[in-house]
Short mmCIF file of C-alpha atoms in Angstrom, two decimals:
data_model
loop_
_atom_site.label_atom_id
_atom_site.label_comp_id
_atom_site.label_asym_id
_atom_site.label_seq_id
_atom_site.Cartn_x
_atom_site.Cartn_y
_atom_site.Cartn_z
CA MET S 2 -39.44 41.78 36.62
CA LYS S 3 -41.07 40.48 33.39
CA LYS S 4 -38.08 41.40 31.25
CA LEU S 5 -35.64 39.16 33.13
CA PRO S 6 -37.03 35.74 32.21
CA LEU S 7 -37.22 37.10 28.63
CA LEU S 8 -33.52 38.38 28.76
CA ILE S 9 -32.22 34.78 30.43
CA SER S 10 -34.25 33.03 27.52
CA ILE S 11 -32.63 34.97 24.86
CA ILE S 12 -29.08 34.62 26.34
CA ALA S 13 -29.78 30.72 26.69
CA ILE S 14 -31.00 30.75 23.12
CA LEU S 15 -27.91 32.50 21.91
CA PHE S 16 -25.74 30.25 23.86
CA SER S 17 -27.42 27.13 22.77
CA SER S 18 -26.96 28.28 19.06
CA TYR S 19 -23.44 29.42 19.60
CA THR S 20 -22.90 25.60 21.22
CA PHE S 21 -24.69 23.82 18.25
CA TRP S 22 -22.55 25.76 15.62
CA SER S 23 -19.37 25.16 17.26
CA THR S 24 -20.00 21.65 17.91
CA LYS S 25 -21.04 21.14 14.10
CA ASN S 26 -18.09 22.90 12.85
CA ALA S 27 -15.61 21.15 15.34
CA SER S 28 -17.13 17.61 14.22
CA THR S 29 -16.68 18.47 10.37
CA GLN S 30 -12.89 18.13 10.97
CA VAL S 31 -12.08 14.39 11.51
CA TYR S 32 -9.51 12.17 10.81
CA VAL S 33 -8.62 8.38 9.72
CA ASP S 34 -5.59 6.47 10.44
CA VAL S 35 -4.15 5.72 7.19
CA ASN S 36 -1.85 2.83 8.38
CA LYS S 37 -4.87 1.11 9.90
CA LEU S 38 -7.12 1.56 6.81
CA LEU S 39 -4.26 -0.06 4.64
CA GLU S 40 -3.83 -2.92 7.21
CA GLY S 41 -7.42 -3.64 7.67
CA TYR S 42 -8.90 -3.29 4.12
CA LYS S 43 -9.65 -6.45 2.69
CA ARG S 44 -8.70 -5.54 -0.76
CA THR S 45 -5.18 -5.02 0.42
CA LYS S 46 -4.90 -8.76 1.51
CA VAL S 47 -6.24 -9.97 -1.85
CA VAL S 48 -3.62 -7.56 -3.76
CA ARG S 49 -0.99 -8.64 -1.50
CA ALA S 50 -1.52 -12.40 -1.95
CA GLU S 51 -1.96 -11.86 -5.98
CA PHE S 52 1.57 -10.01 -5.86
CA GLU S 53 3.31 -12.66 -3.51
CA THR S 54 2.09 -15.46 -5.99
CA LYS S 55 3.45 -13.40 -9.18
CA ALA S 56 6.69 -12.59 -7.16
CA LYS S 57 7.22 -16.24 -6.26
CA LYS S 58 6.79 -17.25 -9.88
CA MET S 59 9.15 -14.57 -11.32
CA ASN S 60 11.76 -15.56 -8.54
CA ALA S 61 11.54 -19.41 -9.36
CA ASN S 62 12.34 -18.50 -12.94
CA VAL S 63 15.41 -16.68 -11.56
CA ASP S 64 16.38 -19.63 -9.36
CA SER S 65 15.87 -22.03 -12.08
CA LEU S 66 18.36 -20.03 -14.30
CA MET S 67 20.71 -19.69 -11.49
CA VAL S 68 20.83 -23.57 -10.96
CA GLY S 69 21.21 -24.11 -14.50
CA TRP S 70 24.37 -21.86 -14.68
CA GLN S 71 25.78 -23.42 -11.33
CA ASN S 72 25.24 -27.00 -13.09
CA GLU S 73 27.13 -25.82 -15.88
CA LEU S 74 29.88 -24.50 -13.84
CA LYS S 75 30.15 -27.74 -11.99
CA LYS S 76 30.39 -29.75 -15.11
CA TYR S 77 33.07 -27.27 -16.28
CA GLU S 78 34.97 -27.91 -13.20
CA LYS S 79 35.05 -31.43 -13.51
CA GLU S 80 35.92 -31.66 -17.48
CA ARG S 81 38.27 -28.60 -17.09
CA SER S 82 41.54 -30.85 -16.81
CA ARG S 83 40.73 -32.59 -20.26
CA MET S 84 39.97 -29.22 -22.07
CA SER S 85 42.38 -27.49 -24.44
CA LYS S 86 43.47 -23.92 -23.71
CA LYS S 87 41.23 -22.96 -26.47
CA GLU S 88 38.34 -24.76 -25.25
CA LEU S 89 38.79 -23.47 -21.45
CA LYS S 90 38.88 -19.94 -22.74
CA LEU S 91 35.84 -20.54 -24.78
CA LYS S 92 33.91 -22.20 -21.90
CA GLN S 93 35.01 -19.65 -19.41
CA GLU S 94 33.49 -16.80 -21.95
CA LEU S 95 30.25 -18.83 -22.28
CA LEU S 96 30.03 -19.31 -18.59
CA SER S 97 30.79 -15.61 -18.04
CA ASN S 98 28.26 -14.62 -20.64
CA LYS S 99 25.46 -16.65 -18.94
CA GLN S 100 26.17 -15.51 -15.60
CA ASN S 101 25.77 -12.00 -16.73
CA GLN S 102 22.60 -12.84 -18.60
CA VAL S 103 21.37 -14.41 -15.24
CA ASN S 104 22.44 -11.15 -13.36
CA ASN S 105 20.86 -8.89 -15.70
CA TYR S 106 17.64 -10.96 -15.79
CA GLN S 107 17.51 -10.92 -11.86
CA LYS S 108 17.92 -7.23 -11.81
CA ALA S 109 15.33 -6.84 -14.39
CA ILE S 110 12.81 -9.11 -12.70
CA GLN S 111 13.48 -7.24 -9.31
CA LYS S 112 12.83 -3.96 -10.97
CA LYS S 113 9.61 -5.24 -12.19
CA LEU S 114 8.67 -6.50 -9.03
CA GLN S 115 9.16 -3.19 -7.46
CA GLU S 116 7.21 -1.55 -10.15
CA GLU S 117 4.06 -4.11 -9.82
CA ASP S 118 4.26 -3.77 -5.86
CA LYS S 119 4.25 -0.03 -6.12
CA LYS S 120 1.29 -0.28 -8.78
CA SER S 121 -0.79 -2.73 -6.58
CA THR S 122 -0.19 -0.53 -3.66
CA GLN S 123 -1.42 2.64 -5.51
CA THR S 124 -4.45 0.63 -6.68
CA VAL S 125 -5.32 0.08 -2.95
CA ILE S 126 -4.52 3.70 -2.07
CA ASN S 127 -6.59 5.01 -4.81
CA ASP S 128 -9.62 3.02 -3.64
CA ILE S 129 -9.26 4.34 -0.06
CA ASN S 130 -8.99 7.92 -1.20
CA ASP S 131 -11.99 7.69 -3.31
CA TYR S 132 -14.12 6.12 -0.59
CA VAL S 133 -12.98 8.62 1.95
CA LYS S 134 -13.70 11.50 -0.47
CA GLU S 135 -17.27 9.93 -1.22
CA TYR S 136 -17.67 9.35 2.44
CA GLY S 137 -16.71 12.84 3.30
CA LYS S 138 -19.09 14.37 0.88
CA ASN S 139 -22.29 12.02 1.90
CA HIS S 140 -21.57 12.95 5.53
CA SER S 141 -20.85 16.67 5.17
CA TYR S 142 -17.38 16.88 6.43
CA ASN S 143 -15.35 20.01 5.81
CA ILE S 144 -12.24 18.00 5.85
CA ILE S 145 -10.92 14.46 6.79
CA PHE S 146 -7.36 14.49 7.62
CA GLY S 147 -5.19 11.35 7.10
CA ALA S 148 -2.87 10.27 9.86
CA SER S 149 -0.01 8.22 8.94
CA GLY S 150 1.97 8.15 12.39
CA SER S 151 4.46 10.55 11.27
CA GLY S 152 3.37 13.50 13.13
CA ASN S 153 0.76 15.32 10.94
CA ILE S 154 -1.93 14.75 13.42
CA MET S 155 -0.37 15.07 16.96
CA TYR S 156 -3.55 15.04 18.98
CA ALA S 157 -7.50 14.81 18.20
CA LYS S 158 -10.38 13.56 20.18
CA ASP S 159 -11.47 10.09 19.72
CA VAL S 160 -14.86 11.45 18.43
CA ALA S 161 -12.87 12.87 15.52
CA ASP S 162 -11.49 9.46 14.58
CA LEU S 163 -13.41 7.78 11.74
CA THR S 164 -10.90 5.12 10.88
CA ASN S 165 -13.22 2.19 12.05
CA ILE S 166 -16.26 3.62 10.53
CA VAL S 167 -14.63 4.17 7.32
CA LEU S 168 -12.92 0.87 7.48
CA ASP S 169 -16.09 -1.07 7.75
CA GLY S 170 -17.71 0.98 4.96
CA LEU S 171 -14.64 0.31 2.67
CA ASN S 172 -14.70 -3.44 3.31
CA LYS S 173 -18.51 -3.56 2.67
CA ASP S 174 -18.04 -1.67 -0.43
CA PHE S 175 -15.20 -3.93 -1.55
CA GLU S 176 -17.32 -6.91 -0.88
CA GLY S 177 -20.27 -5.22 -2.81
CA ASN S 178 -22.44 -4.92 0.23
CA SER S 179 -22.89 -1.03 0.46
CA LYS S 180 -21.96 2.56 -0.54
CA PRO S 181 -20.27 5.24 1.38
#
């Protein structure tokens, strides 16, 4: 009779230990929604605004060159009837060359803007990755998955979603208020 309570106690301890370890191991695999982090991270907005300002300025330069070329074309159209064949040919070549220069400049600006956008986006992604890595180390997670809505995490319990916690910490870190 005295062995039955002891046996029940041992079984209860073993069951509790198993539950504790299985719960602990399950909670060390969590995820963050990368899209939500990118959208909610305050530095993303700052970097995006800086990029938009730079893009507007560069596109304004292209627009200015285009307007100049169009004005020259209009002037040519008005004066064309008074020009000799040699002058017409020379002016057409000049206008054609200027149009090519404007087009080449526009392509170069677009390429530069794409590179700048990629570079600024990568800066934000690096911030997020570094923060999540440090957060994972500091909170003893075995793995933190990054969900992006493309099917890499099809289901996870809400308790495994660290997105809001990480986003709050990331924004506080950006503002200089805390560490992971």
